[in-house]
Amino acid sequence: MTTSQKPTFDTFKGLFNESEFVYRHLGSNETKQADLLSAIGYQDMASFINDTVPEPVRLHKDLDLPLAMSEHAALAKLRKMADNVTVNKSYIGQGYSPVRMPAVIQRNVLENPGWYTAYTPYQAEIAQGRLEALLNFQQVCIDLTGLEMAGASLLDEATAAAEAMAMSKRMSKSKSTQFFVDERIYPQTLDVIQTRAKYFGWDVVVGDFELAKSGDYFGAIFQYVGKEGDVQDLTDVISAVKEKKTYVSVVSDIMSLVLLKSPADMGADVALGSTQRFGIPMGYGGPHAAYFAFSDKAKRSAPGRIIGVSKDAQGNTALRMALQTREQHIRREKANSNICTSQVLLANLAGMYAVYHGPSGVKRIATRIHAFATAFAEVIRQANGENKLSVVHDQFFDTVVVDCGSEKLATQIFENADNIGYNLWRFDDTKISVAFSETSDEEDFKVLTQLFVNTSHQLPETASVSLDQTHLRNDDILSHPVFNSHHTEHEVLRYLKSLEDRDLAMNRSMIALGSCTMKLNATSEMLPITWPEFANVHPFAPLDQVSGYIEMIDSLQEQLKAITGFDDISMQPNSGASGEYAGLLAIRRYHESLGETNRNICLIPMSAHGTNPATAIMMGMQVVVVKTDDNGNVDIDDLTAKCEEHSANLGALMITYPSTHGVFEEGIRDICDLIHKHGGQVYMDGANMNAQVAIMQPADVGADVLHMNLHKTFCIPHGGGGPGMGPIGMQAHLAPFKANHAVVPVHNAPNACSAVSAAPYGSASILPISWMYITMMGRDGLLEATNLALLNANYVADQLKSDYPVLYAGKNGRVAHECIIDIRPLKEDTGITESDIAKRLMDYGFHAPTMSFPVAGTLMIEPTESESKEELDRFINALKSIKAEIMKAKASEDGWTLENNPVVNAPHTASVITDEEWSYPYSRDVAAFPLSYVRAHKFWPSVGRIDDVYGDKNLMCSCPSIENYM
């Protein structure tokens, strides 16, 4: 806290203490900060910052933001915005439906930090609960699509469709560069497909089934159910196009698949769609987990993550992320896509919806939805009167399109519905659709029939299924025991708790992952996401109903402008990788506007995050790698040479600042100037922005565009691997090229620019988290947070350097917000690896730092500003203790050897510790309770070290039988 913000007790300002939240967010108060500073040789924060952040990048002025606001005041301010959102009953459909999230799932998963503060399950031994929940999700997708395998979620339906297009090109034997899109597809999906196809150099052909059959395409995608609600059997058209070596994807409504014939039965190679209908609120567009199912032969080409079944060191069933070498950030420019963040929390919610309801429950819901639509259609068909109403399609699942016969009548019905709180969807001058949902009730039926036929109708006593038998599935779904075991609330509650207990999340201990910024996700930040006004709004709701939502989004944009210095912000990208894509897209569009379509060279330093080159390739750019020097900085000589070599075609430089090596580069302004001199643009990766806020501004040092990981710097939780948001900031010359939307125009976006995500504002419902964080921290609190993030990282580096060399540092020996400790000398000396240390940390109750990134054989540590000195010391002591254990094994003390010691045998499960057979040269106490604090706060890994090779050689991504867990 600055002196002016210190709470006093002799003024009302001090008594109100509006900046109290800043104390809650920061791990150390001024006294503890003084201790940290003293430990690394400084008397005050100012001198430490002067040695850490290069003078040429310093901002030297206050951010243009208000001072901190208390939690209750910020919530009250946000509440006023929410009060300006009208939550009508939504019958819009078009890929989004009202739902009922089971309360036990809302309270115990969505609102539970044991679930939402966990990290991506790279350390599988301490993520078995989440992995099981994701395996359940995959099983739901496999059951409902009929395909052999499924992934653990993608970002949204539209981007999943674009991924299917790219996968089709990889899998198809056709030489065509044309991709067919069913004219019945949702417009937002087509919008994203067209964006993605352009820079791959593919032509998108939109048309009917006959055009699909007659053309030559490498891939085709069909909608099932169509945007007008029509259900059509795709078997014949799929068969016809596959005869021409076309790879076929089907976009399917997940709820409709409970009743309808599966995509696999119709011959589809891929099935994809949103799982929003499985209990996930519409949230003005997101976040929602997309599903992606495919055949076994496509497993190495499928985008996203796959959870697989393997075994641990004791031979027990254990889960892990399978085939990780195919992941985007590992394969870099050879990647299948650039997906990094998935939607784990949302996938877990959708999977638990199926667990909670079971097969009979979801069939009841799906049948009820369809029966509502059937009964409504029957009322329309039987209406006698002067109005000439007709039902457009005979076969439908939930959506009934009514042709009103005249524009005047359609307008009257549509406006009357709006006036009484119902949102319908208008297809054209005369056609209106009514999309029924899980929340439809008898009162809605009365109102809707009154609107259309001037007479209120009761629901008929008999619920009818009007779908032809040929459209209905006849196979069992959700037959695995997990979907047939937990249907009372006690059972569900205990199942959720049992899974939570097998995961290490931020509610247990620090997760010091470099580049991932696992900081406090405060409760007051999280509360608004379940407010009905933010949770239950359709993304295509009329703009006059969402003025408060837009006000919140605009307010957050202004906050981000003030923080970054950029002229404009695009809120659409719904992950960091999506932000990368949107940023390069704006750059390419800018060059095209100048007639410089040749500028396709993208310079990327060797230290860059792996999604950077993957994104550049997706944008049709040629990656040229720039060397880094011994200190982890960009090699200026190599950069200069490559700028000169490629000057005529230079499109962009992608650079992370501070660098991925955890260092503030002195020459960042010169680097940006050099790129601009050669006609290129600077894309700055915002992964490390937690070291920038209020100390420097990316726009000020020369960046043209930057993506911001709201799930890192701005406190949206990681959710076990997603959701994320990756909005981009842009200089004025790039602002005209930000993404718009085909259905709901983004205000201040140009009409000509297509979308990068399914919804206009990405995952809008989680934006209040970042708004709350910035509002409660205020201008000075944000600066305090950055200062302490830098201090904590330097304290950790300083305390560890005698045991583990710190690989990179700046000119004054200081690191930025993270440090890389080098395990390679230890590995060369003893054979013990960074992976061994990561596993042993589990016995100490800690998640490992980022392993072997950006340098193989290292650990990258980022403590963040939210961790206390006490927690930092516990973590430091754990790493020092592990080093001592390694040295003891090297010295062969007490019978320890390098082949048999607690580090290489870690982690130690409770069953191993209590086994009658104990053949290790160290005690059970040493194995389980290596330091005194561990005994009082013990977290038991639920499985031993997992055999990755076995899991990949015997890949299974569906639920094993219950016996496997016994």
PDB file of N, CA, C and O in Angstrom, residues 807-808 822-829 834 855-858:
ATOM      1  N   LEU A 807      18.859 -19.737 -14.576  1.00  0.00           N
ATOM      2  CA  LEU A 807      19.398 -19.792 -15.936  1.00  0.00           C
ATOM      3  C   LEU A 807      19.587 -18.416 -16.555  1.00  0.00           C
ATOM      4  O   LEU A 807      20.599 -18.146 -17.199  1.00  0.00           O
ATOM      5  N   TYR A 808      18.628 -17.527 -16.390  1.00  0.00           N
ATOM      6  CA  TYR A 808      18.705 -16.225 -17.041  1.00  0.00           C
ATOM      7  C   TYR A 808      18.449 -15.121 -16.028  1.00  0.00           C
ATOM      8  O   TYR A 808      17.660 -15.294 -15.085  1.00  0.00           O
ATOM      9  N   ASP A 822      17.812 -24.275 -13.486  1.00  0.00           N
ATOM     10  CA  ASP A 822      18.402 -25.239 -14.422  1.00  0.00           C
ATOM     11  C   ASP A 822      18.668 -26.566 -13.712  1.00  0.00           C
ATOM     12  O   ASP A 822      19.473 -26.636 -12.777  1.00  0.00           O
ATOM     13  N   ILE A 823      18.000 -27.622 -14.159  1.00  0.00           N
ATOM     14  CA  ILE A 823      18.161 -28.954 -13.568  1.00  0.00           C
ATOM     15  C   ILE A 823      19.193 -29.774 -14.356  1.00  0.00           C
ATOM     16  O   ILE A 823      19.611 -30.843 -13.917  1.00  0.00           O
ATOM     17  N   ARG A 824      19.625 -29.280 -15.495  1.00  0.00           N
ATOM     18  CA  ARG A 824      20.504 -30.078 -16.368  1.00  0.00           C
ATOM     19  C   ARG A 824      21.832 -30.453 -15.714  1.00  0.00           C
ATOM     20  O   ARG A 824      22.269 -31.617 -15.861  1.00  0.00           O
ATOM     21  N   PRO A 825      22.509 -29.563 -14.985  1.00  0.00           N
ATOM     22  CA  PRO A 825      23.758 -30.006 -14.324  1.00  0.00           C
ATOM     23  C   PRO A 825      23.507 -31.111 -13.307  1.00  0.00           C
ATOM     24  O   PRO A 825      24.302 -32.056 -13.211  1.00  0.00           O
ATOM     25  N   LEU A 826      22.402 -31.004 -12.577  1.00  0.00           N
ATOM     26  CA  LEU A 826      22.051 -32.033 -11.597  1.00  0.00           C
ATOM     27  C   LEU A 826      21.749 -33.361 -12.302  1.00  0.00           C
ATOM     28  O   LEU A 826      22.156 -34.436 -11.840  1.00  0.00           O
ATOM     29  N   LYS A 827      21.052 -33.248 -13.415  1.00  0.00           N
ATOM     30  CA  LYS A 827      20.714 -34.452 -14.193  1.00  0.00           C
ATOM     31  C   LYS A 827      21.977 -35.123 -14.732  1.00  0.00           C
ATOM     32  O   LYS A 827      22.125 -36.358 -14.686  1.00  0.00           O
ATOM     33  N   GLU A 828      22.903 -34.308 -15.207  1.00  0.00           N
ATOM     34  CA  GLU A 828      24.151 -34.858 -15.744  1.00  0.00           C
ATOM     35  C   GLU A 828      24.973 -35.517 -14.642  1.00  0.00           C
ATOM     36  O   GLU A 828      25.619 -36.551 -14.850  1.00  0.00           O
ATOM     37  N   ASP A 829      24.906 -34.950 -13.432  1.00  0.00           N
ATOM     38  CA  ASP A 829      25.702 -35.438 -12.305  1.00  0.00           C
ATOM     39  C   ASP A 829      25.100 -36.679 -11.655  1.00  0.00           C
ATOM     40  O   ASP A 829      25.822 -37.571 -11.188  1.00  0.00           O
ATOM     41  N   GLU A 834      14.287 -33.301 -14.066  1.00  0.00           N
ATOM     42  CA  GLU A 834      13.275 -32.320 -13.666  1.00  0.00           C
ATOM     43  C   GLU A 834      11.931 -33.000 -13.416  1.00  0.00           C
ATOM     44  O   GLU A 834      11.155 -32.574 -12.547  1.00  0.00           O
ATOM     45  N   VAL A 855      12.981 -24.048 -21.907  1.00  0.00           N
ATOM     46  CA  VAL A 855      14.238 -24.759 -22.105  1.00  0.00           C
ATOM     47  C   VAL A 855      14.090 -26.155 -21.527  1.00  0.00           C
ATOM     48  O   VAL A 855      13.662 -26.317 -20.378  1.00  0.00           O
ATOM     49  N   ALA A 856      14.431 -27.165 -22.302  1.00  0.00           N
ATOM     50  CA  ALA A 856      14.360 -28.535 -21.812  1.00  0.00           C
ATOM     51  C   ALA A 856      15.276 -28.710 -20.605  1.00  0.00           C
ATOM     52  O   ALA A 856      16.356 -28.124 -20.533  1.00  0.00           O
ATOM     53  N   GLY A 857      14.818 -29.508 -19.626  1.00  0.00           N
ATOM     54  CA  GLY A 857      15.635 -29.778 -18.463  1.00  0.00           C
ATOM     55  C   GLY A 857      15.618 -28.678 -17.422  1.00  0.00           C
ATOM     56  O   GLY A 857      16.546 -28.582 -16.612  1.00  0.00           O
ATOM     57  N   THR A 858      14.580 -27.862 -17.437  1.00  0.00           N
ATOM     58  CA  THR A 858      14.488 -26.759 -16.475  1.00  0.00           C
ATOM     59  C   THR A 858      13.119 -26.754 -15.801  1.00  0.00           C
ATOM     60  O   THR A 858      12.189 -27.452 -16.226  1.00  0.00           O
TER      61      THR A 858
END
